PDB file of C-alpha atoms in Angstrom:
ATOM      1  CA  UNK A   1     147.890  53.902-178.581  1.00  0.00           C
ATOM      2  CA  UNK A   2     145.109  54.069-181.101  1.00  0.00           C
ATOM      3  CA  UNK A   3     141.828  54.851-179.327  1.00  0.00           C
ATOM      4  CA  UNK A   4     139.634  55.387-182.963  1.00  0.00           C
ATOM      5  CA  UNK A   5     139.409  52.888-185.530  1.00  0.00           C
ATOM      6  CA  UNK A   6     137.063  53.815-188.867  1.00  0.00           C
ATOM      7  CA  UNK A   7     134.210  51.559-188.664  1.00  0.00           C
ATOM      8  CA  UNK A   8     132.968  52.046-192.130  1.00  0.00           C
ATOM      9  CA  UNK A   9     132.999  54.557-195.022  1.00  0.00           C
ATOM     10  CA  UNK A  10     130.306  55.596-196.591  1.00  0.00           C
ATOM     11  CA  UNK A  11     129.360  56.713-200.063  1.00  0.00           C
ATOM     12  CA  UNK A  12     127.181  56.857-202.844  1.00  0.00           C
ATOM     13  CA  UNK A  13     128.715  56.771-206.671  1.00  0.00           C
ATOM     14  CA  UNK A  14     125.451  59.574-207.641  1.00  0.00           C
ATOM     15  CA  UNK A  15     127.333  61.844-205.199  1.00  0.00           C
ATOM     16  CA  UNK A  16     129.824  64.504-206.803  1.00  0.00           C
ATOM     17  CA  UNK A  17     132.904  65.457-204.779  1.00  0.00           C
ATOM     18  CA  UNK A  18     131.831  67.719-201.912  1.00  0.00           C
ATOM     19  CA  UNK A  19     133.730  71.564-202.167  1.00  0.00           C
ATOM     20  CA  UNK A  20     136.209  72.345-200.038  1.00  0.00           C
ATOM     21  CA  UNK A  21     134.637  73.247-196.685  1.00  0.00           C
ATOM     22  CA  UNK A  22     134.172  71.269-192.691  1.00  0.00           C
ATOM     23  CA  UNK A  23     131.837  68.822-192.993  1.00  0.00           C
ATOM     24  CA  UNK A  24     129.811  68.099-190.297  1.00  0.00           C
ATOM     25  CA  UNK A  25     128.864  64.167-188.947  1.00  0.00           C
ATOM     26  CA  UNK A  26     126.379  63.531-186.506  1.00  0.00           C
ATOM     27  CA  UNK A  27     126.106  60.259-184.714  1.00  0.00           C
ATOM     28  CA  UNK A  28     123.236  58.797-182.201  1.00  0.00           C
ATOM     29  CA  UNK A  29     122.915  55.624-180.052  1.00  0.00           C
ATOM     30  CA  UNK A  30     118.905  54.358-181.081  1.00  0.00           C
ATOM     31  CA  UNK A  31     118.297  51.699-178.819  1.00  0.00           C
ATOM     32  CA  UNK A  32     121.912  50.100-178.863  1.00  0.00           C
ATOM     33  CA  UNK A  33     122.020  51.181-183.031  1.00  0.00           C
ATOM     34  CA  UNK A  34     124.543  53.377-184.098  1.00  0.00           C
ATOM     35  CA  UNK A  35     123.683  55.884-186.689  1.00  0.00           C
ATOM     36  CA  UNK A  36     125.223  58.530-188.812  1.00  0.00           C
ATOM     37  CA  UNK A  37     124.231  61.669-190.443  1.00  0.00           C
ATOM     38  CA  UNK A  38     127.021  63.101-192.917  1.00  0.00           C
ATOM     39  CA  UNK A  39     126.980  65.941-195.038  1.00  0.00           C
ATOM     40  CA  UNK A  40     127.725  65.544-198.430  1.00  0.00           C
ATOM     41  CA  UNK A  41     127.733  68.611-200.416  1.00  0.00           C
ATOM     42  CA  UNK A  42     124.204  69.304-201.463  1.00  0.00           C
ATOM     43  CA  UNK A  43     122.907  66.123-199.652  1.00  0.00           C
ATOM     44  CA  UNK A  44     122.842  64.182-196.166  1.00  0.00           C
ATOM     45  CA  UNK A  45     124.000  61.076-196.214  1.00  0.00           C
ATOM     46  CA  UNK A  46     121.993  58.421-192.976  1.00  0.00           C
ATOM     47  CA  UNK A  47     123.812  55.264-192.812  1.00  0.00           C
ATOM     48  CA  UNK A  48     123.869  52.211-189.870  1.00  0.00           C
ATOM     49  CA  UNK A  49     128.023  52.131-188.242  1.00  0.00           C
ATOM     50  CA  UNK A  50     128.344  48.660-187.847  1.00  0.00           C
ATOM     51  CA  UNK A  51     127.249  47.171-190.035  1.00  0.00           C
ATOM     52  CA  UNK A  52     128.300  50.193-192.597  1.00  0.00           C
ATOM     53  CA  UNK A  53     124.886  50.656-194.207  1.00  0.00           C
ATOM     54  CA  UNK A  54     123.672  53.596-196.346  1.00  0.00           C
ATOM     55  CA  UNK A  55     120.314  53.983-195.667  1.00  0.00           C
ATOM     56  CA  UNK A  56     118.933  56.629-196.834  1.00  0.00           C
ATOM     57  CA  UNK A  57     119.979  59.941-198.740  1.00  0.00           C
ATOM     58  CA  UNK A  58     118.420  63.246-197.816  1.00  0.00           C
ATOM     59  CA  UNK A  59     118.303  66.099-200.731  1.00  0.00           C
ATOM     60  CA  UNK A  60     119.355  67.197-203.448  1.00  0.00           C
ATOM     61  CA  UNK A  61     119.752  70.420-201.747  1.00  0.00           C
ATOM     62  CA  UNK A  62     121.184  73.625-203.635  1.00  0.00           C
ATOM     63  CA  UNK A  63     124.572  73.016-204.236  1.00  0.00           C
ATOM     64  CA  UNK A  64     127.120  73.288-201.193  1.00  0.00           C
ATOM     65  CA  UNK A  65     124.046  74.514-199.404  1.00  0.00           C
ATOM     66  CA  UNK A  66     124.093  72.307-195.794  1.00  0.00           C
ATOM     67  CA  UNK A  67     126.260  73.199-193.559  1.00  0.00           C
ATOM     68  CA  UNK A  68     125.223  71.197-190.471  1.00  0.00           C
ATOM     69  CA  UNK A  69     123.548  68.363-188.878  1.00  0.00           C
ATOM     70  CA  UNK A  70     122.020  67.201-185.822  1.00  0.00           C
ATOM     71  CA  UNK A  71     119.933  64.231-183.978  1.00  0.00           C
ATOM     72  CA  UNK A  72     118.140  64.599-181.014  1.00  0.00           C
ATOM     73  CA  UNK A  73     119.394  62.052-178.188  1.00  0.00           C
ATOM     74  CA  UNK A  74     116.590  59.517-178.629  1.00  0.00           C
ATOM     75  CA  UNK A  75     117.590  59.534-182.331  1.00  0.00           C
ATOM     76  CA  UNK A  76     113.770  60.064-183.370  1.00  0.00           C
ATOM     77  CA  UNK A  77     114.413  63.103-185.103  1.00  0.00           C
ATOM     78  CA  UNK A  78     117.333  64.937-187.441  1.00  0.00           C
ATOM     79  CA  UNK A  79     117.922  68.538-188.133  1.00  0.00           C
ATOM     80  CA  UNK A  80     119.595  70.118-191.226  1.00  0.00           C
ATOM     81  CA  UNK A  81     121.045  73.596-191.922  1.00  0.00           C
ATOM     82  CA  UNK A  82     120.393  74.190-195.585  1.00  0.00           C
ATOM     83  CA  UNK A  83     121.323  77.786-196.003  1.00  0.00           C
ATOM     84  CA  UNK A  84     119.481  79.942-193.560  1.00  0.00           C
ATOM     85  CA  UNK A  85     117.426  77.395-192.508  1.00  0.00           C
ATOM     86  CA  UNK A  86     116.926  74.075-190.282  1.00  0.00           C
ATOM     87  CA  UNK A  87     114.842  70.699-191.533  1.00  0.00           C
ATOM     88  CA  UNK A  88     113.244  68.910-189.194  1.00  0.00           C
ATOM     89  CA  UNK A  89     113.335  65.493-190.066  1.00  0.00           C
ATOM     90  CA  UNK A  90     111.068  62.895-187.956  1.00  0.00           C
ATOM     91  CA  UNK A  91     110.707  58.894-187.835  1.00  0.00           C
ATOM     92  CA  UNK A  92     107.819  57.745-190.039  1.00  0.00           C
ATOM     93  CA  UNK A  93     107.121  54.130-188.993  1.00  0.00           C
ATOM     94  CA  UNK A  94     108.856  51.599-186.761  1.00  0.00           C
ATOM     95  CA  UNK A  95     110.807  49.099-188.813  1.00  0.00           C
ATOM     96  CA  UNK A  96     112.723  47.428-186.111  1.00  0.00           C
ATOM     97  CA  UNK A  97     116.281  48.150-185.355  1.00  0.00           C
ATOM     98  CA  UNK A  98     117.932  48.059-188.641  1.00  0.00           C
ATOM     99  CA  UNK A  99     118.061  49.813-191.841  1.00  0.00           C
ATOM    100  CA  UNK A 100     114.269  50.076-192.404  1.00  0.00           C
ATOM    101  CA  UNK A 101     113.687  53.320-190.678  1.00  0.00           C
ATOM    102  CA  UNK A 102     112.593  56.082-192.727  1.00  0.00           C
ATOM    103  CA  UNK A 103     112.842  60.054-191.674  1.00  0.00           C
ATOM    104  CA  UNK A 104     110.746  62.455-193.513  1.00  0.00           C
ATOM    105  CA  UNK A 105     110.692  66.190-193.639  1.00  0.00           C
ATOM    106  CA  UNK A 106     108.653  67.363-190.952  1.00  0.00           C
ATOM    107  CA  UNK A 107     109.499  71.146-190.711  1.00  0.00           C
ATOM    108  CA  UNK A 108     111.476  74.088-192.030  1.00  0.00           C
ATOM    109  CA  UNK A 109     112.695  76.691-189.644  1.00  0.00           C
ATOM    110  CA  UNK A 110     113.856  80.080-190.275  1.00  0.00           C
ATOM    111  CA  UNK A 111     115.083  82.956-188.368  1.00  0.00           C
ATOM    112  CA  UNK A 112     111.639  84.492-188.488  1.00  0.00           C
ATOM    113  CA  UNK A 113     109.961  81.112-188.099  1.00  0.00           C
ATOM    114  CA  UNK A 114     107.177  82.179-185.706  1.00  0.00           C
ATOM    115  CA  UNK A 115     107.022  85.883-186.982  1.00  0.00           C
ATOM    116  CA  UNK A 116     109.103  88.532-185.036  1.00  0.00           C
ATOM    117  CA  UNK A 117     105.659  89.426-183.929  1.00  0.00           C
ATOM    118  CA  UNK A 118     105.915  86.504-181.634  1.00  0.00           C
ATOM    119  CA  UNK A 119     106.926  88.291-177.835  1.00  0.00           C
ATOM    120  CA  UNK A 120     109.393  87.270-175.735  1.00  0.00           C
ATOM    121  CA  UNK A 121     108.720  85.739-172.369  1.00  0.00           C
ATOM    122  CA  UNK A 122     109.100  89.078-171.045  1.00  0.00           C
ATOM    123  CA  UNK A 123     106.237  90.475-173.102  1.00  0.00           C
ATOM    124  CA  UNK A 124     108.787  92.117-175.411  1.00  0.00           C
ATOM    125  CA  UNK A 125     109.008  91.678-179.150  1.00  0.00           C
ATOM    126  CA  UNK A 126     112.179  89.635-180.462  1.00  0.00           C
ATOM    127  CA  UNK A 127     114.648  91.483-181.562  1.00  0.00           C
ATOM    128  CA  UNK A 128     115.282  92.322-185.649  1.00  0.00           C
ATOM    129  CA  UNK A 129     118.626  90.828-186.450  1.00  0.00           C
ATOM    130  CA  UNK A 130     120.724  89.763-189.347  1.00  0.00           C
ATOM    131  CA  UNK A 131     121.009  86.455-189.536  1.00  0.00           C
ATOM    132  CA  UNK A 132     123.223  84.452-192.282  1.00  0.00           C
ATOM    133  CA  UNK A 133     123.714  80.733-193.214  1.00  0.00           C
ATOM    134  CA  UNK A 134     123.524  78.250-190.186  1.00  0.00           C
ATOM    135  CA  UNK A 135     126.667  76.971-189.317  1.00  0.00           C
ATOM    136  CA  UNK A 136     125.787  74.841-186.184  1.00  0.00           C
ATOM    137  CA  UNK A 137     122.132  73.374-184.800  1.00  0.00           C
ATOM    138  CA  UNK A 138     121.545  71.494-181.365  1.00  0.00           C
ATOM    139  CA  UNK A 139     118.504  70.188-179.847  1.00  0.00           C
ATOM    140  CA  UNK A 140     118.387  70.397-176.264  1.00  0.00           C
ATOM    141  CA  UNK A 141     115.383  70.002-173.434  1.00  0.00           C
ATOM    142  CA  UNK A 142     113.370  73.327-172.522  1.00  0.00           C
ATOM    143  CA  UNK A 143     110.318  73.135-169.850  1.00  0.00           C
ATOM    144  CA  UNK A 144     107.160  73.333-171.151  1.00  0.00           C
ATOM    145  CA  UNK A 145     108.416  72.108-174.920  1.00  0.00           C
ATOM    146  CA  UNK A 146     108.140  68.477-177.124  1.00  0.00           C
ATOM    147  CA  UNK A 147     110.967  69.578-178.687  1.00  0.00           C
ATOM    148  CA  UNK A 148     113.822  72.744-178.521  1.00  0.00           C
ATOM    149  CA  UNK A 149     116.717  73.041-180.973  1.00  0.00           C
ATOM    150  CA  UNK A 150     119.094  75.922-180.819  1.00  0.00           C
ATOM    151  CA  UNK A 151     120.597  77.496-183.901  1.00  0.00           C
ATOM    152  CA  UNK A 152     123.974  79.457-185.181  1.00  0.00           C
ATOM    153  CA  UNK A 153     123.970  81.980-187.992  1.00  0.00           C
ATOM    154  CA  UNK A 154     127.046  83.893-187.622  1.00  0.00           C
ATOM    155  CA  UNK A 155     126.442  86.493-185.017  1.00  0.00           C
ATOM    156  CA  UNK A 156     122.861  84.987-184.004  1.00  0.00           C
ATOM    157  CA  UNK A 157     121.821  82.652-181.683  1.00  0.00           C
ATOM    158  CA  UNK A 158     118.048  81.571-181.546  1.00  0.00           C
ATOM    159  CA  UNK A 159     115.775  79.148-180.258  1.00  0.00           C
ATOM    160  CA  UNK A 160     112.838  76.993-181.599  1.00  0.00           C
ATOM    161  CA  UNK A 161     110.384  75.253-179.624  1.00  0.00           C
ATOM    162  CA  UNK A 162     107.463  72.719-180.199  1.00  0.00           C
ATOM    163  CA  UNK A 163     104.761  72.701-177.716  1.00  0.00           C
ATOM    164  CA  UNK A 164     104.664  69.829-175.270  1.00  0.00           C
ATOM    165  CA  UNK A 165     101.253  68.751-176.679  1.00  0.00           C
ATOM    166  CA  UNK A 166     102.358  68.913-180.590  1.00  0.00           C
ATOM    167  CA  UNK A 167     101.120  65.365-182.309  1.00  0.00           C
ATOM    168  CA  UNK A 168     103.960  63.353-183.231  1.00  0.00           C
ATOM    169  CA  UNK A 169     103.488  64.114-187.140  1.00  0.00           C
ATOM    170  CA  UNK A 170     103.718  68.017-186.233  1.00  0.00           C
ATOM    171  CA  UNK A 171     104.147  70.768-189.020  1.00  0.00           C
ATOM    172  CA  UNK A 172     105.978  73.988-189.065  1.00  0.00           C
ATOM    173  CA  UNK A 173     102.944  75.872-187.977  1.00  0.00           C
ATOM    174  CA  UNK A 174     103.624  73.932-184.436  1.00  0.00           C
ATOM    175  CA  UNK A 175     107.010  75.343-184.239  1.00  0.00           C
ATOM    176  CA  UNK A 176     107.700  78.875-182.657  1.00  0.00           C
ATOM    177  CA  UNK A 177     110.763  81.093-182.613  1.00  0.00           C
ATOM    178  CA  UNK A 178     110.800  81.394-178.525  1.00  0.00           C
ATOM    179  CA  UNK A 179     114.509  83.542-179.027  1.00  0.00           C
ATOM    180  CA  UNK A 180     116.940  85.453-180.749  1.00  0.00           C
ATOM    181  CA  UNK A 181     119.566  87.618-179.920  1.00  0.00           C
ATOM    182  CA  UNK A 182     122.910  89.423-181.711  1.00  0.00           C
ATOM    183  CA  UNK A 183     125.645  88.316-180.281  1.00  0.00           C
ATOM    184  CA  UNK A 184     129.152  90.322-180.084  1.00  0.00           C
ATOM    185  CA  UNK A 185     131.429  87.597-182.122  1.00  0.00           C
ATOM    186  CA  UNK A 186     129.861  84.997-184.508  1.00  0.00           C
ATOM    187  CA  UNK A 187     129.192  81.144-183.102  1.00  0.00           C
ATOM    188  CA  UNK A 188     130.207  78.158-185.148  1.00  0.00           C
ATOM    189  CA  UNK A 189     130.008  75.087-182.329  1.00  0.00           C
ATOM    190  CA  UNK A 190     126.816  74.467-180.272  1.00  0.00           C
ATOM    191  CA  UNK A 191     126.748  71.584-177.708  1.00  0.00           C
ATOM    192  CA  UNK A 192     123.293  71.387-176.070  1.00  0.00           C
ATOM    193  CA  UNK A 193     122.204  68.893-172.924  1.00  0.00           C
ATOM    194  CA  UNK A 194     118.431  67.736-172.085  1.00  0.00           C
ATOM    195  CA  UNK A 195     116.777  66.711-169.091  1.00  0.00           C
ATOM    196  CA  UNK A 196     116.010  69.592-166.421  1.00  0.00           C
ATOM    197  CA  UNK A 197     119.080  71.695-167.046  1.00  0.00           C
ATOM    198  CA  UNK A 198     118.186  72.404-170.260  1.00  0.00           C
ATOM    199  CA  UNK A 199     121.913  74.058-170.972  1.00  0.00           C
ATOM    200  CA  UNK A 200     123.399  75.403-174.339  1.00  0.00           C
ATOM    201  CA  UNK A 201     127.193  75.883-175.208  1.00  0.00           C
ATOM    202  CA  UNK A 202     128.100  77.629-177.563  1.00  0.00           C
ATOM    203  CA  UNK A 203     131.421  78.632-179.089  1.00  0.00           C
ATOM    204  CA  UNK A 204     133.081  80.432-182.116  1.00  0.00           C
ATOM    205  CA  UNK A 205     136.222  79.096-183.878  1.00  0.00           C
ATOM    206  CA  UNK A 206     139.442  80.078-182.164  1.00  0.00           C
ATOM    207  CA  UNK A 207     137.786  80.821-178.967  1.00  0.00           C
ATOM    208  CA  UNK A 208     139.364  80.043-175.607  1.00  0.00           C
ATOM    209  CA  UNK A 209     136.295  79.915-173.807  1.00  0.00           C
ATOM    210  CA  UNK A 210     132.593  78.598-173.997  1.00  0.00           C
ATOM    211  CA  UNK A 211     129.236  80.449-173.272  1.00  0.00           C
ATOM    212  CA  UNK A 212     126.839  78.398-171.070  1.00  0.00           C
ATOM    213  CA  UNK A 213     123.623  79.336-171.723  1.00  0.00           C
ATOM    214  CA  UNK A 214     119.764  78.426-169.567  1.00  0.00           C
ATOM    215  CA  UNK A 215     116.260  79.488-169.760  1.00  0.00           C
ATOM    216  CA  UNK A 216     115.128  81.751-167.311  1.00  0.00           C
TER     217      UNK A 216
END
């Protein structure tokens, strides 16, 4: 039996052939709306999936620059790897439940966002790695924070948060690097879950197994 059927396929005839690498696609239920994010080369593609609706284009980016994408599970807010680091895209205005939502550029992250200066909760400083291109982001709930999303760069995993009393318009200033850490083999798949468990998994390609990570 057939258990997927495409729904729609989107494009945009400004859009050059995307290079030969995975391309990521990131969907979200928004109140009973389906909607997908799609990366497109040097751009992010936000369309409606039934019915099949571009809606609005993200970028241009540098070329062959975004590697991943990911909505938070209200569908409020989008994050993009470009490079080494994640957008934070957030919901302007309220335009009902069809293709009149806008997201605008909120944030950029890095893996310093928040200095390394910024200590640990055990009072240490955070760790000095080498960090690469993103190749997977997921947001994810973490106590005490508006927002948390978890990023990839080869053989680092780290951790943004937004303070719980951030305004809804917040800038990158509001956003702090809570943690970072080398891992042994690099990460390319990140799955992360809200509500009071607050859990990460994270994987690499090829691996057997998944790491399930929690705050302490």
């Amino acid at each position: 039996k057939k258990f997927l059927t495409a729904m729609c396929v989107v494009s945009s005839p400004s859009l050059a052939r995307p290079a030969a690498a995975r391309q990521q696609v990131a969907v979200t239920n928004d109140r009973g709306v389906l909607r997908l994010a799609i990366c497109a080369g040097d751009r992010v593609l936000l369309s409606l999936a039934d019915p099949c609706v571009l809606t609005q284009t993200l970028g241009p980016f540098p070329a062959g620059s975004v590697n991943c994408v990911s909505w938070t599970a209200s569908g409020d807010a989008l994050a993009v790897g470009v490079g080494a680091t994640a957008r934070v895209y957030e919901r302007t205005r309220d335009g009902g439940a069809g293709s009149s939502w806008r997201w605008e550029e909120t944030a950029v992250l890095t893996p310093t966002t928040g200095g390394g200066r910024r200590s640990s909760s055990s009072g240490d400083p955070l760790p000095a790695v080498e960090a690469g291109e993103l190749a997977a982001l997921a947001w994810s709930g973490v106590f005490g924070a508006r927002r948390a999303l978890w990023g990839a760069a080869a053989h680092v995993l780290m951790l943004w948060t937004q303070p719980a009393d951030a305004g809804a318009a917040a800038d990158a200033s509001e956003w702090q690097l809570a943690w970072r850490r080398q891992l042994a083999t690099p990460v390319s798949l990140l799955a992360g879950c809200g509500g009071a468990a607050a859990l990460l998994a994270s994987a690499g390609d090829g691996d057997r197994l998944a790491k399930v990570w929690h705050p302490d």
